[in-house]
């Protein structure tokens, strides 16, 4: 049984809500379990495609029960998914889901790795996936991860042998892992990586199979299991009062943006892994059978093991510091290991144990949450030794801001030591930003040129305090990121990362501005000072044929954090046109054009992104009928804001309040994406909505998944059945099945040109069965597939119209796709 990282993780689960930078404060049981993990030299790499694909039961079992160093390699950061907790999509959603994965790993005890692959949306086949991802580069990233992490065992979440049967990203992750298994030991493969690491050959590759992959439990019972290993991952940890499966549920529940809250289970829970490559263990209860996972694994290890196994055996729970002399002795021997991999891994582990056993608390805190290049910062440093161990603080260095303090300080038992320092951020310092967002990538790949950072979950902060401590006469260095902390009257102590941001940033609220009701619009640009006394001029960069007035405007921001809104008038050309505008800020010849975006949710750390500040502008030839639109929120989209852009008055309707009287004033009611999956009240209110149609209203239902529907029997006024049909090629041909229907002709004439420029997909979860009362309007299909006729169904019901559409308007509107607006206006205008 193991509870090291588990206990540490669960112990920090609540503090983690207020910031990932809060230091760990392990108790004696946690320290003892960390020593057990220190004494296990074996690694497992779990491989899949997206955040939330990972099997947290198996990851937790390997980390907390087997005690193996366990990591999850996710091909993508989940950028192409939907966001159930807020408006962030694409790269901002990828940043959220990255942190959710890190929160999950803190809970289940694993580590997190990535490739540069960008989640471009659903893919039906790995051939498509690997062409968009750039197979050569993603394969190199998988090999890089294996060479760096050096797993003995790799476990694929998906089956590499079944292309086309599931999400193309899923199968691709398994195919890449399987191919990499045979290549990582080959020096001819990606030889440039060998400047920073060595070749490595894992011993075994498994597929994490289950009855689901066999179609039924009955089929799985009959399957040949001679090459399978079986584990009961429902093991119980008495020290926690939790089963492994309960830990796994807590881990999975960190994926909040995907709505993957999970209820814990108890009791036996079997997991199966099927051998794909390597030698099957003779002892099928031991995934590491035949692999030495003791300290004897490395040449210098026996002497280290002799010390640390005794430390584990003799550990004093009432006085963990009594182990420090032996731990220090082992630390010295670890520094002599020639195997750099194990030296690095075990040095970090044992230093954390030494710090925990001595009650050592060291941190460096900035007095402000952020600063700018060239600015002075003030820091407070705290150091305290809460044990009788002999510890001396020899020096504090923060190289990035030229702080070097070599005055020695004896850290007496439980006596707090505080220091204050001032430093200056260099003028050439990089802004704080997720490293994979620093350069513009492609549809399928993030651009990262520095091999050393590829795969890391986060950007390494460059402002670190290096503490050189002498513990029991031995020099032991510790590194801590500079953080910011404050006291929140509700949350208490809140930690945030210390950030470096531009001296001034510019934000245009709307990322798409639609010109549908006149040639000119006011464009408010919000300036924000990252430092005090910022003055200069601001202008707009705009597409050819457009015109901004005035050409430039002077501004002066005197206070750090001060905001000022500056208004430009942007005039569109007469004909339909689209392009991008960006604010250009000039301060003494230096140009700033970035937007500082902050992401703040309780379950993940506060994040700062420095992104290009740009807005798409679209001159749209569009007509519409009707004015007042009611909107029922679903899983989150920007459809209401988009409809307001083209002149509609949109009112959000609380599902609880739905009644004939509430619905009556609206020309149309639009239901948000996945509302029938997520809004419980709709199963009680659906009849009111159908009656609204019968009395003359238009009801537009956007896509829902065909699983976990709150309303199924009377989803429409006539029988209608949802499926998993989708068209993932955003350029797939659109066929007009009912070219004379009003929705394709009034008030806007819809042509094939209106389906140009669509992004990510045509649509998803189309109905595949419906009664004769529905008219299918459009058809489309991916290459090699049958025609799908369910993207847009319309039925007249009483005096009004019921419309069900799986077309991805929720993606096209924020991308400013003109044809999507024109078609939706026609849908709203039906019968008007």
XYZ file of N, CA, C and O in Angstrom, residues 285-425:
564
model
N 0.731 -11.130 -11.937
C 0.226 -10.173 -10.958
C 1.188 -8.999 -10.789
O 0.889 -8.060 -10.054
N 2.339 -9.062 -11.448
C 3.395 -8.066 -11.262
C 3.817 -7.519 -12.619
O 4.511 -8.187 -13.385
N 3.410 -6.301 -12.898
C 3.726 -5.689 -14.185
C 5.226 -5.481 -14.373
O 5.731 -5.416 -15.489
N 5.968 -5.430 -13.259
C 7.417 -5.228 -13.311
C 8.202 -6.547 -13.163
O 9.407 -6.508 -12.962
N 7.529 -7.659 -13.254
C 8.213 -8.947 -13.091
C 9.408 -9.035 -14.052
O 9.291 -8.761 -15.240
N 10.557 -9.422 -13.504
C 11.771 -9.522 -14.306
C 12.527 -8.221 -14.463
O 13.589 -8.179 -15.094
N 11.994 -7.128 -13.912
C 12.661 -5.819 -13.969
C 13.082 -5.451 -12.555
O 12.252 -5.446 -11.636
N 14.345 -5.170 -12.367
C 14.847 -4.820 -11.031
C 14.398 -3.397 -10.702
O 14.826 -2.434 -11.338
N 13.533 -3.265 -9.712
C 13.050 -1.937 -9.306
C 13.628 -1.518 -7.956
O 13.130 -0.593 -7.325
N 14.670 -2.219 -7.524
C 15.341 -1.861 -6.277
C 16.517 -0.933 -6.578
O 16.844 -0.660 -7.738
N 17.175 -0.478 -5.517
C 18.357 0.363 -5.699
C 19.484 -0.391 -6.389
O 20.403 0.219 -6.942
N 19.419 -1.717 -6.387
C 20.441 -2.506 -7.085
C 20.388 -2.320 -8.591
O 21.282 -2.760 -9.311
N 19.349 -1.653 -9.045
C 19.198 -1.421 -10.482
C 20.345 -0.591 -11.046
O 20.726 -0.745 -12.203
N 20.877 0.313 -10.248
C 21.965 1.161 -10.733
C 23.277 0.771 -10.064
O 23.298 0.236 -8.956
N 24.363 1.051 -10.724
C 25.685 0.569 -10.315
C 26.038 0.979 -8.890
O 26.568 0.185 -8.114
N 25.723 2.209 -8.526
C 26.101 2.720 -7.208
C 24.976 2.546 -6.194
O 25.014 3.104 -5.098
N 23.948 1.761 -6.553
C 22.726 1.771 -5.779
C 22.721 0.968 -4.501
O 21.966 1.294 -3.575
N 23.529 -0.087 -4.394
C 23.428 -0.961 -3.231
C 23.661 -0.203 -1.926
O 22.916 -0.354 -0.957
N 24.697 0.624 -1.907
C 25.010 1.363 -0.681
C 23.883 2.333 -0.331
O 23.565 2.522 0.852
N 23.281 2.922 -1.364
C 22.158 3.838 -1.127
C 20.976 3.067 -0.562
O 20.344 3.471 0.417
N 20.682 1.928 -1.189
C 19.564 1.113 -0.726
C 19.744 0.625 0.700
O 18.788 0.593 1.482
N 20.981 0.241 1.036
C 21.240 -0.232 2.398
C 20.840 0.821 3.427
O 20.321 0.502 4.502
N 21.083 2.071 3.094
C 20.727 3.168 4.011
C 19.222 3.426 4.003
O 18.569 3.483 5.048
N 18.651 3.547 2.801
C 17.268 4.013 2.697
C 16.250 2.947 3.082
O 15.171 3.278 3.596
N 16.552 1.684 2.851
C 15.625 0.648 3.308
C 15.568 0.637 4.838
O 14.525 0.396 5.439
N 16.720 0.921 5.464
C 16.746 0.990 6.922
C 15.997 2.221 7.420
O 15.297 2.174 8.434
N 16.142 3.325 6.699
C 15.385 4.536 7.046
C 13.888 4.244 7.011
O 13.122 4.639 7.899
N 13.464 3.558 5.958
C 12.047 3.202 5.838
C 11.593 2.327 6.998
O 10.527 2.538 7.583
N 12.429 1.366 7.347
C 12.081 0.418 8.407
C 12.047 1.089 9.775
O 11.163 0.821 10.598
N 13.009 1.979 10.053
C 13.162 2.569 11.391
C 12.466 3.919 11.541
O 12.671 4.611 12.536
N 11.681 4.317 10.579
C 11.097 5.657 10.573
C 10.310 5.925 11.854
O 9.502 5.112 12.301
N 10.568 7.074 12.444
C 9.908 7.484 13.684
C 8.804 8.489 13.337
O 9.088 9.636 12.997
N 7.564 8.045 13.433
C 6.445 8.912 13.055
C 6.290 10.099 13.999
O 5.734 11.121 13.626
N 6.795 9.960 15.217
C 6.703 11.076 16.155
C 7.817 12.088 15.944
O 7.717 13.232 16.378
N 8.884 11.664 15.285
C 10.018 12.555 15.067
C 10.662 12.233 13.717
O 11.731 11.624 13.656
N 10.046 12.637 12.616
C 10.607 12.337 11.303
C 12.028 12.863 11.119
O 12.813 12.293 10.368
N 12.370 13.937 11.849
C 13.697 14.530 11.692
C 14.806 13.598 12.148
O 15.973 13.787 11.776
N 14.471 12.565 12.908
C 15.507 11.622 13.336
C 16.102 10.864 12.154
O 17.186 10.293 12.248
N 15.409 10.863 11.022
C 15.907 10.188 9.811
C 16.871 11.054 9.014
O 17.513 10.562 8.085
N 16.966 12.343 9.346
C 17.713 13.258 8.480
C 19.191 12.881 8.342
O 19.724 12.913 7.220
N 19.908 12.515 9.401
C 21.324 12.146 9.194
C 21.501 11.051 8.149
O 22.384 11.142 7.286
N 20.674 10.019 8.186
C 20.769 8.943 7.194
C 20.318 9.420 5.810
O 20.896 9.042 4.782
N 19.285 10.237 5.795
C 18.835 10.778 4.515
C 19.915 11.635 3.859
O 20.132 11.566 2.644
N 20.590 12.417 4.662
C 21.680 13.240 4.141
C 22.818 12.362 3.626
O 23.420 12.630 2.575
N 23.098 11.299 4.343
C 24.141 10.373 3.902
C 23.767 9.774 2.540
O 24.596 9.681 1.620
N 22.495 9.365 2.410
C 22.040 8.812 1.139
C 22.050 9.880 0.043
O 22.401 9.593 -1.120
N 21.691 11.106 0.390
C 21.715 12.202 -0.586
C 23.112 12.386 -1.168
O 23.279 12.556 -2.389
N 24.111 12.344 -0.311
C 25.491 12.478 -0.801
C 25.841 11.382 -1.794
O 26.471 11.633 -2.824
N 25.417 10.161 -1.493
C 25.717 9.050 -2.392
C 24.958 9.189 -3.709
O 25.488 8.844 -4.779
N 23.743 9.701 -3.649
C 22.969 9.897 -4.878
C 23.657 10.899 -5.796
O 23.610 10.765 -7.030
N 24.340 11.884 -5.213
C 25.045 12.869 -6.045
C 26.209 12.252 -6.806
O 26.731 12.855 -7.750
N 26.605 11.050 -6.433
C 27.727 10.380 -7.103
C 27.256 9.400 -8.176
O 28.077 8.765 -8.840
N 25.929 9.258 -8.334
C 25.404 8.341 -9.349
C 25.799 8.835 -10.734
O 25.668 10.014 -11.057
N 26.283 7.924 -11.566
C 26.673 8.292 -12.931
C 25.482 8.314 -13.878
O 25.516 8.991 -14.903
N 24.441 7.566 -13.546
C 23.226 7.578 -14.349
C 22.476 8.880 -14.065
O 21.848 9.053 -13.025
N 22.573 9.834 -15.007
C 22.019 11.163 -14.773
C 20.501 11.153 -14.592
O 19.950 11.983 -13.874
N 19.831 10.212 -15.249
C 18.376 10.141 -15.113
C 17.986 9.866 -13.669
O 17.224 10.628 -13.059
N 18.486 8.769 -13.122
C 18.113 8.415 -11.761
C 18.697 9.399 -10.743
O 18.080 9.656 -9.703
N 19.817 9.977 -11.072
C 20.382 10.997 -10.175
C 19.431 12.185 -10.061
O 19.147 12.672 -8.958
N 18.901 12.620 -11.196
C 17.979 13.764 -11.201
C 16.678 13.428 -10.483
O 16.198 14.184 -9.632
N 16.099 12.277 -10.835
C 14.805 11.894 -10.263
C 14.902 11.713 -8.752
O 14.104 12.249 -7.979
N 15.892 10.957 -8.314
C 15.984 10.619 -6.892
C 16.530 11.772 -6.058
O 16.211 11.879 -4.870
N 17.310 12.659 -6.665
C 17.757 13.850 -5.928
C 16.568 14.719 -5.561
O 16.464 15.215 -4.433
N 15.670 14.909 -6.510
C 14.484 15.720 -6.225
C 13.626 15.063 -5.149
O 13.172 15.730 -4.211
N 13.420 13.755 -5.270
C 12.581 13.062 -4.302
C 13.166 13.150 -2.891
O 12.448 13.444 -1.922
N 14.457 12.893 -2.767
C 15.031 12.854 -1.419
C 15.131 14.258 -0.824
O 14.970 14.432 0.396
N 15.319 15.271 -1.656
C 15.343 16.633 -1.119
C 13.969 17.028 -0.580
O 13.875 17.671 0.472
N 12.924 16.634 -1.282
C 11.581 16.913 -0.780
C 11.339 16.206 0.556
O 10.694 16.753 1.464
N 11.870 14.994 0.672
C 11.713 14.242 1.921
C 12.495 14.906 3.050
O 12.005 15.037 4.179
N 13.705 15.339 2.763
C 14.516 16.017 3.765
C 13.819 17.292 4.244
O 13.755 17.576 5.451
N 13.277 18.051 3.296
C 12.571 19.280 3.665
C 11.358 18.965 4.526
O 11.098 19.631 5.537
N 10.605 17.932 4.138
C 9.432 17.571 4.912
C 9.779 17.071 6.295
O 9.132 17.432 7.288
N 10.810 16.239 6.398
C 11.195 15.657 7.684
C 11.699 16.718 8.656
O 11.530 16.596 9.876
N 12.307 17.763 8.145
C 12.834 18.825 9.009
C 11.835 19.953 9.242
O 12.123 20.909 9.969
N 10.644 19.847 8.604
C 9.692 20.948 8.717
C 10.235 22.208 8.076
O 9.865 23.323 8.456
N 11.112 22.044 7.084
C 11.737 23.195 6.434
C 10.717 23.934 5.568
O 10.035 23.333 4.742
N 10.627 25.219 5.782
C 9.696 26.049 5.016
C 10.487 27.216 4.459
O 11.019 28.045 5.215
N 10.584 27.283 3.139
C 11.287 28.398 2.502
C 10.456 28.885 1.327
O 9.921 28.089 0.559
N 10.339 30.182 1.207
C 9.631 30.736 0.065
C 10.060 32.181 -0.154
O 10.542 32.858 0.769
N 9.878 32.625 -1.397
C 10.173 34.005 -1.781
C 8.919 34.590 -2.403
O 8.407 34.065 -3.397
N 8.429 35.680 -1.812
C 7.136 36.233 -2.189
C 7.306 37.669 -2.670
O 7.913 38.501 -1.977
N 6.766 37.952 -3.860
C 6.794 39.316 -4.383
C 5.691 40.145 -3.735
O 4.640 39.623 -3.365
N 5.960 41.434 -3.583
C 4.974 42.308 -2.946
C 3.815 42.658 -3.879
O 2.781 43.150 -3.433
N 3.993 42.428 -5.193
C 2.928 42.673 -6.161
C 2.767 41.450 -7.039
O 3.690 40.645 -7.204
N 1.588 41.318 -7.633
C 1.272 40.115 -8.399
C 1.961 40.086 -9.754
O 2.178 39.017 -10.321
N 2.291 41.263 -10.290
C 2.920 41.294 -11.612
C 3.802 42.525 -11.739
O 3.691 43.492 -10.963
N 4.652 42.483 -12.744
C 5.533 43.617 -13.016
C 5.826 43.650 -14.503
O 5.281 42.866 -15.281
N 6.696 44.566 -14.918
C 7.032 44.721 -16.326
C 8.545 44.731 -16.502
O 9.300 44.840 -15.536
N 8.969 44.611 -17.742
C 10.398 44.656 -18.042
C 10.992 45.981 -17.575
O 10.384 47.036 -17.721
N 12.173 45.896 -16.994
C 12.873 47.097 -16.550
C 12.399 47.637 -15.219
O 12.937 48.632 -14.732
N 11.408 46.987 -14.593
C 10.864 47.486 -13.330
C 11.561 46.844 -12.139
O 12.043 45.710 -12.197
N 11.571 47.592 -11.032
C 12.137 47.067 -9.785
C 11.056 46.289 -9.049
O 9.893 46.676 -9.037
N 11.445 45.180 -8.434
C 10.503 44.398 -7.641
C 11.058 44.219 -6.233
O 12.272 44.182 -6.026
N 10.143 44.102 -5.292
C 10.510 43.873 -3.887
C 10.051 42.484 -3.481
O 8.930 42.070 -3.805
N 10.911 41.782 -2.763
C 10.632 40.416 -2.353
C 10.780 40.265 -0.853
O 11.620 40.915 -0.227
N 9.946 39.387 -0.300
C 10.109 38.956 1.086
C 10.424 37.472 1.083
O 9.731 36.680 0.427
N 11.465 37.106 1.798
C 11.881 35.710 1.874
C 11.682 35.222 3.307
O 12.031 35.922 4.266
N 11.108 34.034 3.438
C 10.939 33.413 4.743
C 11.661 32.079 4.751
O 11.573 31.303 3.797
N 12.391 31.805 5.827
C 13.067 30.517 5.993
C 12.937 30.088 7.448
O 13.247 30.869 8.360
N 12.470 28.851 7.651
C 12.332 28.354 9.017
C 12.573 26.845 9.042
O 12.136 26.113 8.173
N 13.308 26.433 10.033
C 13.601 25.014 10.274
C 12.822 24.602 11.517
O 13.092 25.075 12.618
N 11.849 23.716 11.361
C 11.022 23.314 12.493
C 11.436 21.927 12.993
O 10.628 21.005 13.089
N 12.736 21.814 13.258
C 13.271 20.558 13.793
C 14.567 20.879 14.537
O 15.058 22.018 14.529
N 15.140 19.866 15.166
C 16.425 20.035 15.863
C 17.604 19.774 14.944
O 18.753 19.781 15.393
N 17.370 19.557 13.662
C 18.463 19.323 12.722
C 19.318 20.571 12.580
O 18.826 21.707 12.690
N 20.589 20.346 12.314
C 21.520 21.459 12.124
C 21.422 21.956 10.680
O 21.887 21.300 9.747
N 20.828 23.131 10.533
C 20.626 23.680 9.193
C 21.104 25.130 9.182
O 20.727 25.928 10.042
N 21.916 25.437 8.188
C 22.411 26.804 7.997
C 22.060 27.256 6.590
O 22.285 26.521 5.615
N 21.478 28.441 6.492
C 21.229 29.043 5.187
C 22.507 29.741 4.739
O 22.895 30.769 5.298
N 23.171 29.171 3.732
C 24.472 29.685 3.302
C 24.338 30.862 2.332
O 25.134 31.801 2.376
N 23.353 30.804 1.459
C 23.197 31.890 0.493
C 21.820 31.848 -0.148
O 21.134 30.821 -0.142
N 21.422 33.002 -0.670
C 20.196 33.121 -1.460
C 20.574 33.815 -2.763
O 21.163 34.905 -2.742
N 20.240 33.191 -3.877
C 20.549 33.777 -5.180
C 19.291 33.799 -6.041
O 18.556 32.817 -6.095
N 19.042 34.934 -6.677
C 17.989 35.051 -7.682
C 18.648 35.676 -8.902
O 18.656 36.892 -9.084
N 19.242 34.833 -9.718
C 20.089 35.308 -10.808
C 19.343 36.198 -11.785
O 19.907 37.162 -12.316
N 18.061 35.890 -12.034
C 17.316 36.632 -13.045
C 17.223 38.119 -12.728
O 17.125 38.945 -13.639
N 17.254 38.476 -11.446
C 17.134 39.887 -11.068
C 18.352 40.341 -10.264
O 18.298 41.302 -9.510
N 19.446 39.580 -10.428
C 20.756 39.987 -9.890
C 20.762 40.169 -8.374
O 21.304 41.138 -7.844
N 20.180 39.216 -7.675
C 20.231 39.216 -6.215
C 21.138 38.086 -5.765
O 20.937 36.926 -6.141
N 22.154 38.415 -4.988
C 23.089 37.411 -4.468
C 23.417 37.773 -3.021
O 24.143 38.731 -2.754
N 22.857 37.030 -2.122
C 23.088 37.275 -0.703
C 23.845 36.085 -0.118
O 23.331 34.958 -0.115
N 25.040 36.321 0.362
C 25.878 35.226 0.869
C 26.080 35.306 2.382
O 26.953 34.632 2.926
N 25.271 36.108 3.033
C 25.387 36.171 4.490
C 24.750 34.932 5.107
O 23.595 34.609 4.832
N 25.525 34.219 5.910
C 25.047 32.963 6.489
C 24.066 33.222 7.638
O 24.190 34.219 8.357
N 23.140 32.292 7.770
C 22.166 32.413 8.849
C 21.848 31.017 9.368
O 21.381 30.158 8.629
N 22.138 30.789 10.645
C 21.792 29.510 11.263
C 20.279 29.474 11.479
O 19.701 30.394 12.060
N 19.646 28.411 10.982
C 18.199 28.262 11.137
C 17.932 27.436 12.386
O 17.902 26.202 12.359
N 17.773 28.152 13.492
C 17.504 27.474 14.760
C 16.087 26.930 14.774
O 15.203 27.400 14.035
N 15.870 25.957 15.646
C 14.588 25.253 15.691
C 13.411 26.211 15.912
O 13.332 26.908 16.920
N 12.518 26.256 14.907
C 11.243 26.973 14.978
C 11.394 28.483 15.140
O 10.498 29.151 15.658
N 12.519 29.022 14.709
C 12.734 30.474 14.727
C 12.616 30.978 13.289
O 13.413 30.612 12.426
N 11.629 31.841 13.065
C 11.403 32.341 11.711
C 12.451 33.359 11.326
O 12.848 34.217 12.128
N 12.919 33.285 10.083
C 13.902 34.226 9.552
C 13.310 34.906 8.327
O 12.897 34.234 7.374
N 13.257 36.223 8.356
C 12.717 36.991 7.241
C 13.793 37.872 6.627
O 14.639 38.443 7.338
N 13.740 37.969 5.304
C 14.695 38.794 4.563
C 13.927 39.592 3.521
O 12.880 39.152 3.026
N 14.449 40.745 3.165
C 13.847 41.548 2.105
C 14.906 41.897 1.075
O 16.049 42.206 1.418
N 14.515 41.832 -0.202
C 15.438 42.118 -1.297
C 14.720 42.941 -2.352
O 13.493 42.879 -2.506
N 15.504 43.692 -3.101
C 15.009 44.422 -4.261
C 15.829 44.013 -5.475
O 17.050 43.823 -5.381
N 15.154 43.869 -6.600
C 15.846 43.520 -7.834
C 15.143 44.169 -9.010
O 14.068 44.760 -8.867
N 15.744 44.066 -10.183
C 15.207 44.693 -11.381
C 15.042 43.658 -12.489
O 15.963 42.879 -12.760
N 13.870 43.658 -13.105
C 13.606 42.755 -14.230
C 14.391 43.244 -15.446
O 14.273 44.412 -15.835
